[in-house]
Each structure stands twice: as structure tokens, then as C-alpha cells.
Amino acid sequence: MTAEPLTDAPGRATAPADAPDRATVRTGTPDRATAPYQGTGPDQGTGPDRATAPDHETAPDHAAVPTDAPDRAAVPYPEAAPTDPRRARGNQLTRAAQWFAGTRNDPYGLILRSGTEDPRPHEERVRAEGPLFHSAPLDTWVTADRAVAEAVVADPAFDGPRPGPEAAAGDGLPYRSAVLAVDRATAARLAPLTALGGPMLWAPEEECVEKRTVTLARALLAGLGDRFDLAEDFARRLVGRVIGEQLGLPEAAHERFVRILPDCRHALDGLLCPQPHAVVRAAERAEAALSAVLAEGLHEAGEDSVRAARILAVGAAETTVVLVANAVRRLLAEPGAWQRLAADPALAAGAVRDTLRLAPPVRLETRTARADTVLAGTELPAGSRVTLLVAAVNRDPAAPADAAPFGLPGDLHFALSGRLVTVIARAALGALAGTLPALRTAGEEVTRPRSPVLAAPARLPVAGTA
């Protein structure tokens, strides 16, 4: 399967990018029995065709947390601390800076600004500037060069954000997810806790996770009916069930975990793109609730165990959803590919590997220079920010033809979850094709606004019969 991924495949719609704080998305699938999503996130709307979702920094602080999955009840999240006006204003100013960079035709600003249109032309403009491009308006070094990206990942001089408020203050993102503020030392210390067969995950090997994922996927599909949303009704629900079970959560904690986890979906995009105020408030409450569930439900709930489980869950959940969605898109766009997978689910491993290379679920990774260093012949002072265009790095014509996909699962933010992402994705893909060999798209797809890191689906309607 070598078809180029279609960021804007036929029949797919993207939210307009004509204003910094407005996005248009589609409502839920017609045949869903539950009411359409009415939460604070910009993922869904109402109306027969399109509706404008709230995407304003000034949305009320008391807005409800999203509860859009069909089998989810309202989750009583703890009340967040009163809003600091300086943080809210800082969030607005950071978004405005990205928007302004785009108006100056800065390619990195254009990538961050929309998050819904095809970013590849802007990524190729970065490549044309050489191995290391400096986005002057955003004071960030950006690369699409594989050799440079590999050097950044390997060099301990480049690290992720340190935990705590100083991490956000240092890069102009006042609302960075507390869960994913992970540096190298923290990731290295916690990684053994989340290894398969380790102290937290019950499965001793990948085959056990795959078999259990297939069983859960088939049971979930049996209750969905002919038409459903691939991301919301299937992938997000499946991932939460698999991870919660792997963590050994008891039944009550497991159910709460599955309901809360999708509300943390904006964390990865929030690493680089300020999210709307109401979304951030909801996400922060969801992360606090997730911590409480894990502290209560984990067999050994020490501080490191709870933190490792949070990083694993939040890092894996939406990433797996996007990986499954991207793989299904690619297969359905290539004549006969889905039917071949349906006849031989073992092909799912190759489909996931190709998707990681051609349409990776995480398109952008960021690092900070912790000391003065030299990169691609350029002297970078301590504090310099570097962004890796993962999707463009995988397209680097100078890279070896047989090079493994760059990024996931070996990257910093996925040191604890990357392996589980690929295992769940290939099992979910195989089960989906084996159960629904006639799967097809069944309506217009919409990409979530402000999602330049994941290009995550807000709506991906499919049908199981021709």
C-alpha cells in the first residue's frame, strides 16, 4: 500500500481558516441515538448540515465538560480554580502571534494557524529553506530534514518541557497540559513502569494486548449498527476500554476512566497551539478527575505510578484514534486495499507501519535547547525552541528508502505509550476490516479546529454495508 495520504480526501470537509477564533464543524452522524454533542469543545455542533462551534477564549468558565460519546453520562469533574485573567489573556496573545505570523506568510505560522487545511505545501516551503528554518515571528527553529530531526531527538541538549508552570511560561503557552510536560529524565524514570509485563500493565507481551483489543473491538462494533462515527463511536471508546483494562482498574474506576479519557483529547495539540479557553478549562478538570480515578483504582497508586499511568493514557488515547482514522482513510482511498485487509487481517501491521510513515498521527514535535548548542551548522543559545515536522521528515527525499517511520513510537512524549499505540491500532484495524469488509465512508468528514499537531477528526462517518 503506497498511496499518498489524502489530508483533504474526496468527500472530506475542513473548517475554514479565515479567523483566529472561529471554526465550523459538522454534527454527529444521522443515525446516532443520542443527542448531539453540546459540550465546550469545538468538536461537534448541531443542525442539519453544519453549525458553528464555540471557539472563543471568552467562553464561560462554568461550561460543561464534553460528554459526546454515546454511552457516556455526565462526569462530575472537580471545580477548577478561578481563572487568572493574565493566563487567559496570554493564551489569546499567543494565538494572535501565530495568526499574525501566518498573515506574514511565515510557513510555520500557517501550519499552526489553521490546523484544518492541508499543511503539506507549508511543510515543503520549510524544506526548501534548507535543513533548519527560522520562523522569525514565532522565534522557533523548524526542520523537515530527517538527519537534523534525528540529531535533535538523539541529542540530550534538546529536551521536552520541564514539569510545572515555568514550562508554560517559557514558551508562551499558558495552558500547557500538566500531564504531557515530560522531559527526558522523567520519561526515562517512568518508562519501566509502563512496559508490557511490568508492574502496571497486565499483558506480558504484545500478542496478549492484540487479542484482547480484537475481542473488545468486535463487541463494540456489534452494538453500533450500520452507520456510526469511526472516531467518536468506535476508536475513542475502544482505546479507553483497552488502556483501562491493561492498567487493571476495577470495574467502577474502569467505567469512570473510559468516560473521562476522551475529554483529554486536546492535550497534544495544546503543546503547540493554544486551545479555546472553555476547552482548556474542561480539559484541566478532566485531567484532575483522571488523576483521582487512577489514584483510587491502580493496584499500586504511588506518585510515580499515577503519573506514569496518566502520561500513558493521555499520550496513547487520541494518538491511537488518529492513527486508526488515518489508516482507514488511506485504505479506503486505495482501490481494493480494504478488501485485501478484510480477507487477511494480518496485513494490518503493514498498514499501520505505512500510515506511520505517510500519514503519521503526530505531525509536529517540539524540543527546547537546555544549553548552548550547534544544530545543522547553526549556533542555538539555551532556550531556543525547535519544532520537528514529523510528516515532512518522513517524506524527506534524502532519507534512505527503507528508513523506519520517524517519530512515534520512539519519541519523547510517547516513550511510555508509543508501543501500546501501534499494538492497539493494528488490532483495531484488523478487527474492523474483518467485521465490516464492506466499510465505506458515509458522509462528510471534518477535521478538528486548532489541531495542527494531530489533524484529529471531529467527525468521520462510516457505514458497514455497501
XYZ file of C-alpha atoms in Angstrom:
466
model
C 0.000 0.000 0.000
C 1.830 3.051 -1.273
C -0.969 5.537 -1.873
C -0.154 9.042 -0.700
C -2.307 10.035 2.277
C -5.044 12.485 1.452
C -5.204 15.236 4.012
C -8.287 16.516 2.216
C -9.633 13.292 0.702
C -12.710 13.365 -1.549
C -15.847 13.990 0.472
C -13.929 15.422 3.375
C -14.503 18.930 4.670
C -12.269 21.131 6.739
C -13.136 24.033 8.962
C -12.485 27.461 7.417
C -9.330 29.250 8.475
C -10.413 32.835 7.914
C -10.415 33.938 11.542
C -8.277 33.092 14.546
C -11.124 32.198 16.866
C -13.839 30.608 14.768
C -14.258 27.139 13.335
C -17.045 25.319 11.576
C -17.618 21.632 12.159
C -20.217 19.024 11.371
C -22.766 17.495 13.663
C -22.928 13.829 14.684
C -23.968 11.051 12.360
C -27.667 10.943 11.420
C -28.348 7.528 12.874
C -26.904 8.049 16.336
C -29.491 7.518 19.024
C -28.054 10.005 21.427
C -28.313 13.774 21.340
C -25.533 15.667 19.527
C -22.597 16.918 21.498
C -23.338 20.123 23.371
C -20.130 20.483 25.397
C -17.469 23.144 25.390
C -15.051 21.624 22.889
C -15.093 22.648 19.206
C -15.518 19.080 18.048
C -19.181 18.901 17.210
C -22.150 21.143 16.562
C -25.809 20.933 15.764
C -28.027 21.487 12.767
C -28.909 19.504 9.664
C -25.647 20.177 7.880
C -23.148 22.472 9.546
C -23.006 24.523 12.668
C -20.504 26.928 14.057
C -18.960 25.521 17.221
C -17.870 27.783 20.066
C -14.176 28.561 19.712
C -13.748 31.737 21.714
C -11.353 32.461 24.524
C -14.145 34.286 26.346
C -16.479 31.311 26.670
C -17.949 30.901 30.169
C -15.687 29.257 32.711
C -18.537 27.133 34.043
C -19.292 25.409 30.717
C -19.889 21.700 30.914
C -17.202 19.177 30.131
C -17.809 17.387 26.794
C -19.882 14.232 27.148
C -20.320 13.361 23.492
C -19.689 9.610 23.349
C -22.921 7.647 23.005
C -22.645 5.686 26.220
C -21.219 8.383 28.442
C -23.013 10.020 31.309
C -22.118 13.379 32.743
C -18.933 13.134 34.775
C -18.795 15.242 37.937
C -15.414 16.902 37.498
C -13.934 18.887 40.366
C -14.388 22.621 40.070
C -11.360 24.339 38.580
C -9.604 27.199 40.292
C -10.809 30.683 39.354
C -9.442 31.876 36.023
C -6.323 34.009 36.147
C -7.063 36.830 33.661
C -3.366 37.071 32.845
C -3.266 33.444 31.773
C -6.388 33.820 29.664
C -5.000 36.955 28.054
C -1.680 35.235 27.470
C -3.478 32.435 25.686
C -5.172 34.960 23.400
C -1.922 36.772 22.671
C -0.072 33.560 21.819
C -2.807 32.576 19.391
C -2.771 36.080 17.912
C 1.005 35.839 17.409
C 0.570 32.598 15.460
C -2.190 34.177 13.403
C -0.042 37.240 12.703
C 2.866 35.025 11.611
C 0.548 33.423 9.062
C -0.511 36.796 7.697
C 3.180 37.479 7.058
C 3.293 34.271 5.005
C 5.517 32.526 7.527
C 5.133 28.791 6.725
C 5.355 27.659 10.341
C 2.772 30.233 11.357
C 0.486 28.953 8.599
C 0.899 25.376 9.853
C -0.055 26.355 13.399
C -2.715 28.836 12.402
C -5.306 26.690 10.748
C -4.762 23.058 11.642
C -7.521 22.115 9.195
C -6.220 22.748 5.683
C -3.582 20.613 4.005
C -0.280 21.591 5.697
C 1.975 19.882 3.156
C 2.598 22.956 0.956
C 3.750 24.900 4.021
C 5.905 21.959 5.167
C 7.580 21.816 1.762
C 8.271 25.544 1.926
C 10.150 24.898 5.168
C 12.149 22.154 3.454
C 13.011 24.484 0.571
C 14.556 26.938 3.055
C 17.249 24.407 3.966
C 17.893 21.955 6.797
C 16.937 24.460 9.506
C 14.433 27.264 9.009
C 13.978 30.107 11.479
C 10.422 31.341 11.950
C 11.261 34.886 12.970
C 7.742 35.934 14.024
C 7.479 32.937 16.370
C 11.198 32.708 17.235
C 11.241 28.977 16.544
C 13.623 26.822 14.512
C 11.803 24.374 12.271
C 13.050 21.412 10.255
C 11.738 18.971 7.671
C 15.165 17.354 7.306
C 15.409 13.784 8.585
C 19.080 13.964 9.565
C 18.508 17.141 11.568
C 15.370 15.735 13.214
C 17.213 12.563 14.233
C 20.031 14.671 15.673
C 17.574 16.651 17.793
C 15.894 13.532 19.150
C 19.247 11.904 19.955
C 20.973 14.936 21.497
C 20.331 15.331 25.250
C 20.873 19.069 24.804
C 17.356 19.147 23.352
C 14.699 18.276 25.881
C 10.983 18.496 26.421
C 9.325 20.975 28.760
C 10.038 20.535 32.408
C 7.013 19.987 34.648
C 5.484 22.948 36.376
C 4.221 26.417 35.451
C 7.695 27.571 34.416
C 7.476 25.268 31.388
C 4.439 27.066 30.027
C 5.767 30.493 30.906
C 8.939 29.758 28.968
C 7.249 29.094 25.650
C 4.242 31.387 25.715
C 1.657 28.659 26.157
C -0.100 29.462 29.446
C -2.366 26.416 29.267
C 0.025 23.556 28.589
C -1.282 20.156 29.689
C 0.256 19.250 33.034
C 0.184 15.571 32.023
C 2.437 15.890 28.969
C 5.047 18.265 30.407
C 7.612 15.481 30.194
C 11.392 15.823 29.994
C 13.939 13.119 29.175
C 14.851 12.323 32.756
C 11.209 11.925 33.778
C 10.393 9.739 30.768
C 13.414 7.510 31.440
C 12.487 7.113 35.108
C 8.839 6.269 34.456
C 9.178 4.134 31.315
C 9.885 0.837 33.150
C 6.576 1.206 34.984
C 4.584 1.061 31.748
C 6.499 -1.701 29.989
C 4.462 -4.717 28.914
C 4.736 -7.300 31.644
C 5.933 -4.609 34.048
C 4.395 -3.537 37.341
C 1.423 -1.664 35.795
C 0.272 -3.345 32.574
C -1.058 -6.877 32.994
C -0.264 -8.156 29.459
C 3.208 -9.734 29.293
C 3.545 -9.310 25.510
C 2.027 -7.550 22.508
C 0.083 -10.616 21.364
C -1.982 -10.551 24.568
C -2.892 -6.882 24.037
C -3.806 -7.552 20.408
C -6.083 -10.486 21.216
C -7.878 -8.584 23.942
C -8.240 -5.497 21.725
C -9.776 -7.597 18.952
C -12.294 -9.082 21.399
C -13.288 -5.663 22.745
C -13.440 -4.175 19.242
C -15.779 -6.878 17.961
C -18.073 -6.479 20.957
C -18.161 -2.727 20.465
C -18.891 -2.995 16.732
C -21.730 -5.428 17.397
C -23.632 -2.705 19.204
C -23.047 0.206 16.833
C -25.441 -0.524 13.985
C -24.744 0.071 10.309
C -23.816 3.764 10.464
C -21.539 5.262 13.080
C -18.712 7.716 13.605
C -15.412 5.892 13.280
C -13.533 8.209 15.647
C -16.132 9.006 18.293
C -18.241 5.853 18.423
C -15.520 3.290 17.790
C -11.896 4.358 18.212
C -12.172 6.653 21.235
C -14.359 4.240 23.151
C -12.203 1.245 22.273
C -8.912 2.846 23.295
C -10.222 3.827 26.723
C -11.511 0.324 27.378
C -8.232 -1.311 26.354
C -5.988 1.016 28.355
C -8.210 0.935 31.440
C -8.211 -2.844 31.362
C -4.454 -3.017 30.841
C -3.972 -0.810 33.902
C -6.012 -3.302 35.932
C -8.611 -0.790 37.056
C -11.553 -2.287 38.959
C -14.970 -2.072 37.313
C -16.206 1.197 38.826
C -12.902 3.001 38.224
C -12.682 1.494 34.741
C -16.072 2.908 33.738
C -15.165 6.371 35.003
C -11.779 6.184 33.272
C -13.403 5.341 29.925
C -15.784 8.279 30.245
C -13.157 10.826 31.284
C -10.278 9.959 28.951
C -11.763 11.384 25.702
C -12.071 14.774 27.353
C -8.262 14.947 27.458
C -8.100 14.774 23.659
C -6.757 18.324 23.207
C -3.574 17.818 25.261
C -1.189 17.098 22.377
C -2.436 19.937 20.193
C -2.168 22.210 23.227
C 1.588 21.625 23.319
C 1.950 23.967 20.336
C -1.389 25.601 19.630
C -3.392 27.493 22.289
C -6.787 25.894 22.692
C -10.016 27.867 23.296
C -10.498 28.981 26.868
C -13.540 26.787 27.601
C -11.825 23.744 26.105
C -8.783 24.291 28.287
C -10.850 24.670 31.441
C -12.716 21.466 30.672
C -9.507 19.607 29.850
C -7.834 20.694 33.078
C -10.793 19.445 35.097
C -10.780 16.176 33.160
C -7.067 15.665 33.834
C -7.653 16.258 37.553
C -10.522 13.769 37.517
C -8.375 11.243 35.660
C -5.684 11.557 38.318
C -8.245 10.912 41.032
C -9.564 7.809 39.290
C -6.053 6.411 38.845
C -5.046 7.182 42.421
C -8.131 5.316 43.585
C -8.051 2.412 41.122
C -4.422 1.483 40.490
C -3.159 -1.534 42.366
C -0.052 0.368 43.467
C -1.021 4.034 43.384
C 2.227 5.759 44.319
C 3.038 9.185 42.928
C 5.175 7.827 40.086
C 2.637 5.139 39.212
C -0.216 7.627 38.930
C 1.898 9.978 36.850
C 3.120 7.215 34.556
C -0.424 5.957 34.042
C -1.661 9.470 33.212
C 1.100 10.031 30.662
C 0.475 6.611 29.130
C -3.278 7.138 28.891
C -3.311 10.713 27.598
C -0.373 10.154 25.261
C -1.835 6.980 23.780
C -5.552 7.705 23.577
C -6.041 10.391 20.938
C -2.862 9.370 19.118
C -4.292 5.883 18.589
C -7.625 7.331 17.451
C -5.890 9.441 14.800
C -3.665 6.556 13.709
C -6.683 4.283 13.188
C -8.575 7.047 11.356
C -5.627 7.832 9.073
C -5.090 4.152 8.275
C -8.760 3.643 7.408
C -8.726 6.733 5.176
C -5.689 5.506 3.279
C -7.062 2.011 2.804
C -10.475 3.180 1.649
C -8.853 5.609 -0.803
C -6.823 2.822 -2.460
C -8.972 0.544 -4.661
C -9.159 -2.973 -3.249
C -6.960 -2.265 -0.206
C -9.750 -2.579 2.367
C -10.987 -5.816 0.823
C -7.467 -7.281 0.945
C -7.205 -6.386 4.633
C -10.644 -7.888 5.303
C -9.502 -11.155 3.702
C -6.233 -11.159 5.649
C -6.279 -9.120 8.907
C -2.582 -9.873 9.345
C -1.992 -7.111 6.778
C -2.971 -4.602 9.468
C 0.611 -4.454 10.761
C 1.881 -3.282 7.366
C -0.998 -0.829 7.019
C -0.158 0.744 10.386
C 3.534 0.924 9.534
C 2.777 2.623 6.188
C 0.426 5.059 7.898
C 3.060 5.978 10.478
C 5.319 6.885 7.574
C 2.866 8.525 5.145
C 0.200 9.972 7.459
C 1.643 9.969 10.991
C -0.819 10.652 13.805
C 1.539 13.209 15.360
C 2.712 15.703 12.757
C 4.724 18.067 14.978
C 7.148 17.549 17.842
C 8.814 20.266 19.860
C 12.063 20.482 21.814
C 13.876 23.132 23.838
C 17.656 23.585 23.919
C 18.724 23.254 27.557
C 22.234 24.512 26.799
C 24.044 26.402 24.060
C 24.467 24.018 21.149
C 25.020 23.768 17.399
C 22.450 22.266 15.051
C 22.908 21.964 11.275
C 25.798 24.402 11.491
C 23.711 26.983 13.344
C 24.546 28.127 16.866
C 21.479 27.927 19.089
C 21.529 29.530 22.533
C 19.943 27.830 25.518
C 16.192 28.275 25.484
C 15.891 28.009 21.705
C 12.777 26.173 20.538
C 12.936 23.601 17.738
C 9.930 22.038 16.016
C 10.213 18.829 14.001
C 7.753 18.485 11.115
C 7.319 14.741 11.555
C 5.158 14.191 8.473
C 7.570 16.162 6.295
C 10.579 14.392 7.834
C 9.057 11.087 6.723
C 8.812 12.472 3.176
C 12.432 13.622 3.080
C 13.724 12.594 -0.377
C 17.265 12.421 1.006
C 16.340 9.769 3.596
C 17.009 6.088 2.872
C 14.119 4.428 1.059
C 13.851 1.729 3.727
C 14.054 4.098 6.696
C 11.695 3.288 9.548
C 8.925 5.811 10.249
C 10.297 8.771 12.181
C 8.682 9.781 15.463
C 6.178 7.508 17.139
C 6.801 5.250 18.986
C 10.321 6.278 19.967
C 9.690 9.988 20.515
C 9.826 11.765 23.862
C 6.128 12.270 24.553
C 5.476 8.627 23.642
C 8.290 6.924 25.490
C 5.637 5.468 27.784
C 2.847 4.890 25.272
C 4.225 4.546 21.745
C 4.435 0.778 21.702
C 0.901 0.412 23.013
C -0.396 2.851 20.370
C 0.828 0.714 17.489
C -0.371 -2.542 19.052
C -3.896 -1.267 19.705
C -4.096 0.381 16.285
C -3.210 -2.704 14.293
C -5.552 -4.897 16.346
C -8.391 -2.384 15.965
C -7.777 -2.094 12.228
C -7.745 -5.856 11.720
C -10.915 -6.341 13.771
C -12.674 -3.520 11.937
C -11.861 -4.930 8.493
C -12.662 -8.495 9.495
C -16.026 -7.494 10.945
C -17.004 -4.916 8.289
C -15.456 -5.951 4.955
C -17.761 -3.559 3.071
C -16.890 -0.500 5.186
C -17.239 2.821 3.364
C -17.348 6.496 4.139
C -20.913 7.693 4.699
C -20.749 11.469 4.764
C -18.548 14.474 5.022
C -15.532 14.276 7.298
C -14.388 17.243 9.374
C -11.010 17.927 10.916
C -10.988 19.360 14.422
C -10.147 23.076 14.615
C -6.872 24.074 16.267
C -5.380 20.648 15.719
C -2.090 21.217 13.853
C -0.285 18.520 15.845
C -2.784 15.686 15.288
C -5.094 16.916 12.500
C -7.625 14.932 14.550
C -11.058 14.014 13.204
C -14.028 15.829 14.673
C -16.351 13.737 12.531
C -15.658 10.652 10.423
C -18.957 8.971 9.440
C -18.831 5.460 8.001
C -21.252 2.684 7.101
C -20.711 -1.027 7.380
C -22.653 -2.037 4.270
C -22.315 -1.047 0.652
